[in-house]
Short mmCIF file of N, CA and C and ligand atoms in Angstrom, two decimals:
data_model
loop_
_atom_site.label_atom_id
_atom_site.label_comp_id
_atom_site.label_asym_id
_atom_site.label_seq_id
_atom_site.Cartn_x
_atom_site.Cartn_y
_atom_site.Cartn_z
N MET A 406 -15.23 8.50 21.30
CA MET A 406 -15.55 8.65 19.87
C MET A 406 -14.94 7.49 19.08
N ASN A 407 -15.67 7.04 18.09
CA ASN A 407 -15.16 5.97 17.22
C ASN A 407 -14.54 6.60 15.97
N ILE A 408 -13.28 6.26 15.73
CA ILE A 408 -12.51 6.92 14.67
C ILE A 408 -11.94 5.90 13.70
N LEU A 409 -12.23 6.07 12.43
CA LEU A 409 -11.59 5.26 11.38
C LEU A 409 -10.17 5.79 11.20
N ILE A 410 -9.19 4.91 11.02
CA ILE A 410 -7.81 5.39 10.91
C ILE A 410 -7.04 4.52 9.91
N SER A 411 -6.14 5.16 9.18
CA SER A 411 -5.28 4.40 8.26
C SER A 411 -4.43 3.42 9.06
N ALA A 412 -4.46 2.16 8.66
CA ALA A 412 -3.74 1.12 9.41
C ALA A 412 -2.24 1.39 9.45
N CYS A 413 -1.69 1.99 8.38
CA CYS A 413 -0.23 2.24 8.37
C CYS A 413 0.18 3.27 9.40
N LEU A 414 -0.76 4.09 9.87
CA LEU A 414 -0.45 5.06 10.92
C LEU A 414 -0.43 4.40 12.29
N CYS A 415 -0.93 3.16 12.34
CA CYS A 415 -1.00 2.44 13.62
C CYS A 415 0.06 1.35 13.71
N GLY A 416 1.04 1.39 12.82
CA GLY A 416 2.12 0.41 12.90
C GLY A 416 1.99 -0.75 11.94
N CYS A 417 0.88 -0.84 11.22
CA CYS A 417 0.71 -1.94 10.26
C CYS A 417 1.66 -1.72 9.07
N THR A 418 2.40 -2.75 8.71
CA THR A 418 3.36 -2.62 7.60
C THR A 418 2.67 -2.92 6.27
N CYS A 419 1.65 -2.12 5.97
CA CYS A 419 0.80 -2.38 4.81
C CYS A 419 1.04 -1.41 3.65
N ARG A 420 2.04 -0.53 3.79
CA ARG A 420 2.30 0.41 2.69
C ARG A 420 2.82 -0.31 1.45
N TYR A 421 2.81 0.37 0.34
CA TYR A 421 3.25 -0.24 -0.92
C TYR A 421 4.67 -0.81 -0.81
N ASP A 422 5.50 -0.16 0.04
CA ASP A 422 6.89 -0.61 0.17
C ASP A 422 7.09 -1.59 1.33
N GLY A 423 5.97 -2.04 1.91
CA GLY A 423 6.05 -3.01 3.00
C GLY A 423 6.42 -2.41 4.33
N LYS A 424 6.32 -1.08 4.42
CA LYS A 424 6.65 -0.39 5.69
C LYS A 424 5.39 0.22 6.29
N ASN A 425 5.54 0.71 7.51
CA ASN A 425 4.42 1.46 8.10
C ASN A 425 4.75 2.95 8.05
N LYS A 426 3.93 3.74 8.67
CA LYS A 426 4.16 5.19 8.69
C LYS A 426 3.77 5.67 10.08
N ASN A 427 4.62 5.30 11.04
CA ASN A 427 4.33 5.62 12.44
C ASN A 427 4.57 7.09 12.73
N SER A 428 3.84 7.96 12.05
CA SER A 428 4.10 9.38 12.21
C SER A 428 3.04 10.06 13.06
N ILE A 429 2.34 9.30 13.84
CA ILE A 429 1.27 9.88 14.64
C ILE A 429 1.46 9.44 16.08
N ASP A 430 1.20 10.35 17.00
CA ASP A 430 1.31 10.01 18.41
C ASP A 430 -0.04 9.46 18.85
N LEU A 431 -0.13 8.13 18.87
CA LEU A 431 -1.43 7.50 19.16
C LEU A 431 -1.90 7.78 20.58
N SER A 432 -0.97 8.17 21.46
CA SER A 432 -1.39 8.45 22.84
C SER A 432 -2.35 9.65 22.89
N LYS A 433 -2.27 10.50 21.83
CA LYS A 433 -3.20 11.64 21.76
C LYS A 433 -4.64 11.16 21.58
N LEU A 434 -4.77 9.91 21.15
CA LEU A 434 -6.11 9.39 20.88
C LEU A 434 -6.58 8.43 21.97
N ASP A 435 -5.88 8.45 23.10
CA ASP A 435 -6.30 7.62 24.24
C ASP A 435 -7.75 7.95 24.59
N GLY A 436 -8.52 6.91 24.86
CA GLY A 436 -9.91 7.13 25.23
C GLY A 436 -10.85 7.06 24.04
N HIS A 437 -10.29 7.06 22.83
CA HIS A 437 -11.11 6.91 21.63
C HIS A 437 -10.98 5.47 21.13
N ASN A 438 -11.98 5.02 20.39
CA ASN A 438 -11.93 3.68 19.79
C ASN A 438 -11.47 3.82 18.34
N LEU A 439 -10.35 3.17 18.03
CA LEU A 439 -9.79 3.28 16.68
C LEU A 439 -10.14 2.06 15.84
N PHE A 440 -10.52 2.31 14.61
CA PHE A 440 -10.87 1.23 13.67
C PHE A 440 -9.94 1.33 12.46
N PRO A 441 -8.83 0.58 12.47
CA PRO A 441 -7.85 0.68 11.39
C PRO A 441 -8.34 0.00 10.10
N VAL A 442 -8.07 0.64 8.98
CA VAL A 442 -8.36 0.04 7.66
C VAL A 442 -7.18 0.35 6.73
N CYS A 443 -6.95 -0.55 5.80
CA CYS A 443 -6.01 -0.27 4.71
C CYS A 443 -6.75 -0.53 3.41
N PRO A 444 -7.29 0.51 2.80
CA PRO A 444 -8.13 0.32 1.62
C PRO A 444 -7.41 -0.39 0.46
N GLU A 445 -6.11 -0.16 0.31
CA GLU A 445 -5.43 -0.78 -0.84
C GLU A 445 -5.32 -2.29 -0.65
N VAL A 446 -4.99 -2.72 0.55
CA VAL A 446 -4.91 -4.16 0.82
C VAL A 446 -6.32 -4.76 0.86
N ASP A 447 -7.24 -4.07 1.52
CA ASP A 447 -8.62 -4.57 1.58
C ASP A 447 -9.22 -4.70 0.18
N GLY A 448 -8.77 -3.86 -0.73
CA GLY A 448 -9.28 -3.91 -2.10
C GLY A 448 -8.64 -5.01 -2.94
N GLY A 449 -7.66 -5.71 -2.38
CA GLY A 449 -7.10 -6.86 -3.09
C GLY A 449 -5.66 -6.73 -3.53
N LEU A 450 -5.00 -5.62 -3.17
CA LEU A 450 -3.61 -5.45 -3.60
C LEU A 450 -2.67 -6.08 -2.57
N SER A 451 -1.48 -6.41 -3.04
CA SER A 451 -0.53 -7.14 -2.20
C SER A 451 0.40 -6.20 -1.43
N ILE A 452 1.14 -6.76 -0.49
CA ILE A 452 2.22 -6.06 0.21
C ILE A 452 3.51 -6.85 -0.08
N PRO A 453 4.53 -6.25 -0.63
CA PRO A 453 4.55 -4.91 -1.21
C PRO A 453 3.81 -4.89 -2.55
N ARG A 454 3.69 -3.72 -3.11
CA ARG A 454 3.00 -3.54 -4.40
C ARG A 454 3.63 -2.36 -5.13
N ALA A 455 3.35 -2.28 -6.40
CA ALA A 455 3.90 -1.15 -7.17
C ALA A 455 3.25 0.14 -6.68
N PRO A 456 4.04 1.23 -6.54
CA PRO A 456 3.43 2.50 -6.17
C PRO A 456 2.44 2.96 -7.24
N ALA A 457 1.41 3.65 -6.80
CA ALA A 457 0.38 4.11 -7.74
C ALA A 457 0.03 5.55 -7.41
N GLU A 458 -0.44 6.27 -8.40
CA GLU A 458 -0.87 7.65 -8.20
C GLU A 458 -2.17 7.89 -8.95
N ARG A 459 -2.86 8.91 -8.52
CA ARG A 459 -4.15 9.24 -9.13
C ARG A 459 -3.93 10.05 -10.41
N VAL A 460 -4.66 9.65 -11.46
CA VAL A 460 -4.65 10.38 -12.72
C VAL A 460 -6.12 10.62 -13.06
N GLY A 461 -6.63 11.78 -12.65
CA GLY A 461 -8.07 12.03 -12.81
C GLY A 461 -8.83 10.98 -12.01
N PRO A 462 -9.81 10.32 -12.64
CA PRO A 462 -10.59 9.34 -11.88
C PRO A 462 -9.90 7.98 -11.76
N TYR A 463 -8.76 7.82 -12.39
CA TYR A 463 -8.08 6.52 -12.43
C TYR A 463 -6.90 6.48 -11.47
N ILE A 464 -6.54 5.27 -11.05
CA ILE A 464 -5.32 5.06 -10.27
C ILE A 464 -4.43 4.14 -11.08
N ILE A 465 -3.24 4.63 -11.37
CA ILE A 465 -2.33 3.93 -12.28
C ILE A 465 -1.00 3.69 -11.56
N THR A 466 -0.46 2.47 -11.70
CA THR A 466 0.83 2.19 -11.06
C THR A 466 1.96 2.76 -11.89
N ASN A 467 3.15 2.75 -11.31
CA ASN A 467 4.33 3.26 -12.04
C ASN A 467 4.72 2.30 -13.17
N GLU A 468 4.05 1.13 -13.21
CA GLU A 468 4.28 0.20 -14.32
C GLU A 468 3.18 0.34 -15.37
N GLY A 469 2.25 1.27 -15.16
CA GLY A 469 1.20 1.53 -16.14
C GLY A 469 -0.05 0.67 -16.00
N ASN A 470 -0.16 -0.04 -14.88
CA ASN A 470 -1.37 -0.86 -14.67
C ASN A 470 -2.47 -0.06 -14.00
N ASP A 471 -3.69 -0.27 -14.46
CA ASP A 471 -4.86 0.41 -13.90
C ASP A 471 -5.38 -0.39 -12.70
N VAL A 472 -5.29 0.20 -11.51
CA VAL A 472 -5.75 -0.49 -10.29
C VAL A 472 -6.95 0.25 -9.68
N THR A 473 -7.65 0.98 -10.51
CA THR A 473 -8.78 1.78 -10.03
C THR A 473 -9.82 0.91 -9.32
N GLU A 474 -10.12 -0.25 -9.90
CA GLU A 474 -11.16 -1.10 -9.30
C GLU A 474 -10.78 -1.55 -7.89
N GLN A 475 -9.54 -1.91 -7.69
CA GLN A 475 -9.10 -2.32 -6.35
C GLN A 475 -9.21 -1.15 -5.36
N TYR A 476 -8.87 0.02 -5.82
CA TYR A 476 -8.95 1.20 -4.95
C TYR A 476 -10.41 1.49 -4.58
N LYS A 477 -11.29 1.34 -5.57
CA LYS A 477 -12.71 1.60 -5.29
C LYS A 477 -13.28 0.57 -4.33
N ARG A 478 -12.88 -0.69 -4.53
CA ARG A 478 -13.36 -1.76 -3.64
C ARG A 478 -12.87 -1.49 -2.21
N GLY A 479 -11.63 -1.10 -2.06
CA GLY A 479 -11.09 -0.79 -0.73
C GLY A 479 -11.80 0.38 -0.09
N ALA A 480 -12.16 1.37 -0.90
CA ALA A 480 -12.88 2.54 -0.37
C ALA A 480 -14.25 2.12 0.15
N GLU A 481 -14.92 1.24 -0.58
CA GLU A 481 -16.24 0.76 -0.14
C GLU A 481 -16.12 0.01 1.18
N ILE A 482 -15.07 -0.78 1.33
CA ILE A 482 -14.87 -1.53 2.58
C ILE A 482 -14.60 -0.56 3.74
N ALA A 483 -13.81 0.48 3.47
CA ALA A 483 -13.54 1.48 4.52
C ALA A 483 -14.84 2.18 4.93
N LEU A 484 -15.65 2.53 3.95
CA LEU A 484 -16.93 3.19 4.26
C LEU A 484 -17.82 2.26 5.08
N LYS A 485 -17.89 1.00 4.69
CA LYS A 485 -18.72 0.03 5.41
C LYS A 485 -18.22 -0.09 6.86
N THR A 486 -16.92 -0.16 7.04
CA THR A 486 -16.34 -0.26 8.39
C THR A 486 -16.73 0.96 9.21
N ALA A 487 -16.64 2.13 8.60
CA ALA A 487 -16.99 3.37 9.32
C ALA A 487 -18.47 3.37 9.71
N LEU A 488 -19.32 3.03 8.77
CA LEU A 488 -20.76 3.09 9.04
C LEU A 488 -21.17 2.03 10.07
N GLU A 489 -20.62 0.84 9.93
CA GLU A 489 -21.00 -0.24 10.87
C GLU A 489 -20.54 0.06 12.29
N ASN A 490 -19.49 0.87 12.43
CA ASN A 490 -18.94 1.13 13.76
C ASN A 490 -19.19 2.54 14.26
N GLY A 491 -20.04 3.26 13.56
CA GLY A 491 -20.43 4.60 14.01
C GLY A 491 -19.29 5.60 14.01
N CYS A 492 -18.36 5.47 13.06
CA CYS A 492 -17.25 6.44 12.96
C CYS A 492 -17.72 7.65 12.16
N THR A 493 -17.71 8.80 12.76
CA THR A 493 -18.09 10.02 12.04
C THR A 493 -16.86 10.83 11.65
N VAL A 494 -15.69 10.35 12.09
CA VAL A 494 -14.42 11.02 11.83
C VAL A 494 -13.41 9.99 11.37
N ALA A 495 -12.51 10.40 10.45
CA ALA A 495 -11.43 9.52 10.02
C ALA A 495 -10.12 10.29 10.07
N ILE A 496 -9.05 9.60 10.46
CA ILE A 496 -7.70 10.17 10.39
C ILE A 496 -6.92 9.30 9.42
N LEU A 497 -6.58 9.88 8.26
CA LEU A 497 -5.99 9.08 7.19
C LEU A 497 -4.62 9.63 6.80
N LYS A 498 -3.86 8.80 6.10
CA LYS A 498 -2.48 9.11 5.73
C LYS A 498 -2.43 10.16 4.62
N ALA A 499 -1.73 11.24 4.90
CA ALA A 499 -1.63 12.34 3.93
C ALA A 499 -1.02 11.89 2.61
N ARG A 500 -1.52 12.47 1.54
CA ARG A 500 -0.99 12.36 0.16
C ARG A 500 -1.11 10.99 -0.49
N SER A 501 -1.70 10.04 0.19
CA SER A 501 -1.89 8.71 -0.41
C SER A 501 -2.98 8.79 -1.49
N PRO A 502 -2.85 8.01 -2.57
CA PRO A 502 -3.92 8.00 -3.59
C PRO A 502 -5.22 7.40 -3.07
N SER A 503 -5.15 6.69 -1.94
CA SER A 503 -6.37 6.20 -1.27
C SER A 503 -6.80 7.15 -0.17
N CYS A 504 -5.85 7.45 0.71
CA CYS A 504 -6.17 8.08 1.99
C CYS A 504 -5.88 9.58 2.03
N GLY A 505 -5.26 10.14 1.03
CA GLY A 505 -4.88 11.55 1.05
C GLY A 505 -6.08 12.48 1.14
N LYS A 506 -5.84 13.64 1.75
CA LYS A 506 -6.90 14.64 1.89
C LYS A 506 -6.35 16.02 1.54
N GLY A 507 -6.91 16.64 0.51
CA GLY A 507 -6.51 18.00 0.14
C GLY A 507 -5.30 18.07 -0.78
N GLU A 508 -4.38 17.12 -0.62
CA GLU A 508 -3.16 17.09 -1.44
C GLU A 508 -2.87 15.65 -1.84
N ILE A 509 -2.54 15.44 -3.10
CA ILE A 509 -2.10 14.11 -3.56
C ILE A 509 -1.00 14.31 -4.60
N TYR A 510 -0.33 13.23 -4.97
CA TYR A 510 0.67 13.32 -6.03
C TYR A 510 -0.03 13.34 -7.39
N ASP A 511 0.65 13.95 -8.36
CA ASP A 511 -0.03 14.30 -9.62
C ASP A 511 -0.07 13.22 -10.70
N GLY A 512 0.46 12.04 -10.39
CA GLY A 512 0.42 10.96 -11.39
C GLY A 512 1.68 10.84 -12.21
N SER A 513 2.65 11.74 -11.97
CA SER A 513 3.88 11.72 -12.76
C SER A 513 5.02 10.98 -12.07
N PHE A 514 4.79 10.56 -10.83
CA PHE A 514 5.81 9.88 -10.02
C PHE A 514 7.08 10.72 -9.89
N THR A 515 6.87 12.04 -9.80
CA THR A 515 8.01 12.96 -9.62
C THR A 515 7.88 13.70 -8.28
N HIS A 516 7.06 13.17 -7.38
CA HIS A 516 6.82 13.79 -6.07
C HIS A 516 6.16 15.16 -6.21
N THR A 517 5.48 15.39 -7.32
CA THR A 517 4.79 16.67 -7.50
C THR A 517 3.40 16.58 -6.86
N VAL A 518 3.12 17.54 -6.01
CA VAL A 518 1.87 17.52 -5.25
C VAL A 518 0.87 18.48 -5.88
N ILE A 519 -0.38 18.02 -5.98
CA ILE A 519 -1.46 18.88 -6.48
C ILE A 519 -2.63 18.81 -5.50
N GLU A 520 -3.60 19.66 -5.70
CA GLU A 520 -4.81 19.60 -4.88
C GLU A 520 -5.60 18.36 -5.25
N GLY A 521 -6.17 17.70 -4.28
CA GLY A 521 -7.01 16.55 -4.59
C GLY A 521 -7.14 15.64 -3.39
N ASN A 522 -8.02 14.67 -3.52
CA ASN A 522 -8.26 13.70 -2.46
C ASN A 522 -8.02 12.29 -2.95
N GLY A 523 -7.69 11.40 -2.03
CA GLY A 523 -7.62 9.99 -2.35
C GLY A 523 -9.02 9.42 -2.57
N VAL A 524 -9.06 8.24 -3.16
CA VAL A 524 -10.34 7.61 -3.51
C VAL A 524 -11.18 7.32 -2.27
N THR A 525 -10.54 6.84 -1.22
CA THR A 525 -11.29 6.53 0.02
C THR A 525 -11.78 7.81 0.69
N THR A 526 -10.92 8.81 0.75
CA THR A 526 -11.33 10.09 1.35
C THR A 526 -12.54 10.66 0.62
N GLU A 527 -12.50 10.59 -0.69
CA GLU A 527 -13.60 11.12 -1.50
C GLU A 527 -14.93 10.43 -1.13
N LEU A 528 -14.88 9.12 -1.01
CA LEU A 528 -16.11 8.37 -0.70
C LEU A 528 -16.57 8.64 0.73
N LEU A 529 -15.64 8.70 1.67
CA LEU A 529 -16.03 8.98 3.07
C LEU A 529 -16.66 10.35 3.18
N GLU A 530 -16.04 11.34 2.54
CA GLU A 530 -16.59 12.70 2.64
C GLU A 530 -17.96 12.81 1.98
N ALA A 531 -18.15 12.06 0.89
CA ALA A 531 -19.47 12.07 0.23
C ALA A 531 -20.54 11.48 1.14
N ASN A 532 -20.09 10.72 2.14
CA ASN A 532 -21.01 10.12 3.10
C ASN A 532 -20.93 10.81 4.47
N ARG A 533 -20.49 12.06 4.44
CA ARG A 533 -20.50 12.93 5.62
C ARG A 533 -19.59 12.48 6.76
N ILE A 534 -18.55 11.78 6.42
CA ILE A 534 -17.54 11.44 7.42
C ILE A 534 -16.42 12.46 7.29
N LYS A 535 -16.08 13.10 8.40
CA LYS A 535 -15.09 14.17 8.38
C LYS A 535 -13.70 13.55 8.35
N VAL A 536 -12.90 13.95 7.37
CA VAL A 536 -11.58 13.34 7.20
C VAL A 536 -10.48 14.35 7.56
N PHE A 537 -9.55 13.87 8.40
CA PHE A 537 -8.32 14.61 8.71
C PHE A 537 -7.15 13.76 8.27
N THR A 538 -5.98 14.38 8.17
CA THR A 538 -4.76 13.59 7.97
C THR A 538 -3.96 13.61 9.26
N GLU A 539 -2.89 12.81 9.28
CA GLU A 539 -2.03 12.81 10.47
C GLU A 539 -1.34 14.16 10.64
N LYS A 540 -1.34 14.98 9.58
CA LYS A 540 -0.69 16.29 9.67
C LYS A 540 -1.61 17.36 10.24
N ASP A 541 -2.91 17.22 9.99
CA ASP A 541 -3.79 18.33 10.41
C ASP A 541 -4.78 17.96 11.52
N PHE A 542 -4.74 16.71 11.99
CA PHE A 542 -5.70 16.40 13.05
C PHE A 542 -5.21 16.96 14.37
N ASP A 543 -6.17 17.29 15.17
CA ASP A 543 -5.90 17.82 16.49
C ASP A 543 -7.08 17.35 17.31
N THR A 544 -6.84 16.83 18.49
CA THR A 544 -7.97 16.26 19.22
C THR A 544 -9.04 17.31 19.50
N SER A 545 -8.67 18.59 19.47
CA SER A 545 -9.68 19.60 19.74
C SER A 545 -10.56 19.87 18.52
N ASN A 546 -10.13 19.43 17.31
CA ASN A 546 -10.98 19.71 16.15
C ASN A 546 -11.69 18.46 15.63
N LEU A 547 -11.64 17.38 16.40
CA LEU A 547 -12.27 16.15 15.93
C LEU A 547 -13.78 16.16 16.16
N PHE A 548 -14.27 17.05 16.99
CA PHE A 548 -15.68 16.97 17.38
C PHE A 548 -16.53 18.01 16.69
FE1 LIG B 865 -3.13 1.51 3.37
FE2 LIG B 865 -4.05 4.05 3.30
FE3 LIG B 865 -1.78 3.47 4.55
FE4 LIG B 865 -1.90 3.33 1.90
S1 LIG B 865 -2.12 5.16 3.16
S2 LIG B 865 -0.94 1.87 3.25
S3 LIG B 865 -4.02 2.59 1.63
S4 LIG B 865 -3.81 2.72 5.10
#
């Protein structure tokens, strides 16, 4: 199976703080083809970068800058990567304003979690790509 995956889950140091998030046992995905993407960097943001959170349809940094366009551009690139490579499933980083699924931070930068999806997850799901996070994926539910 071809699987789109958040690059930071694969060891890429592309997070806003310049770190990765090696919280997934990649050996569980042996035999699958992984296609890593980082929508925030692909959309034009730097490493490191100011943390950002979703505020309704907008993505705003903790410095008050609107980076919605970069997030949307990155989401389009992730979708294109998925479609070009036949990925019907994605495993993305939980709670990210790009990659989060089901839960995201509320825009107050107080670590308050609310229901919602990241911008990339929203676009992938609208295009019938099934999204899991590193917390809820299980190789038995990917198919
Ligand atoms: Fe990039 Fe998504 Fe990881 Fe953020 S959560 S660093 S956008 S891959």
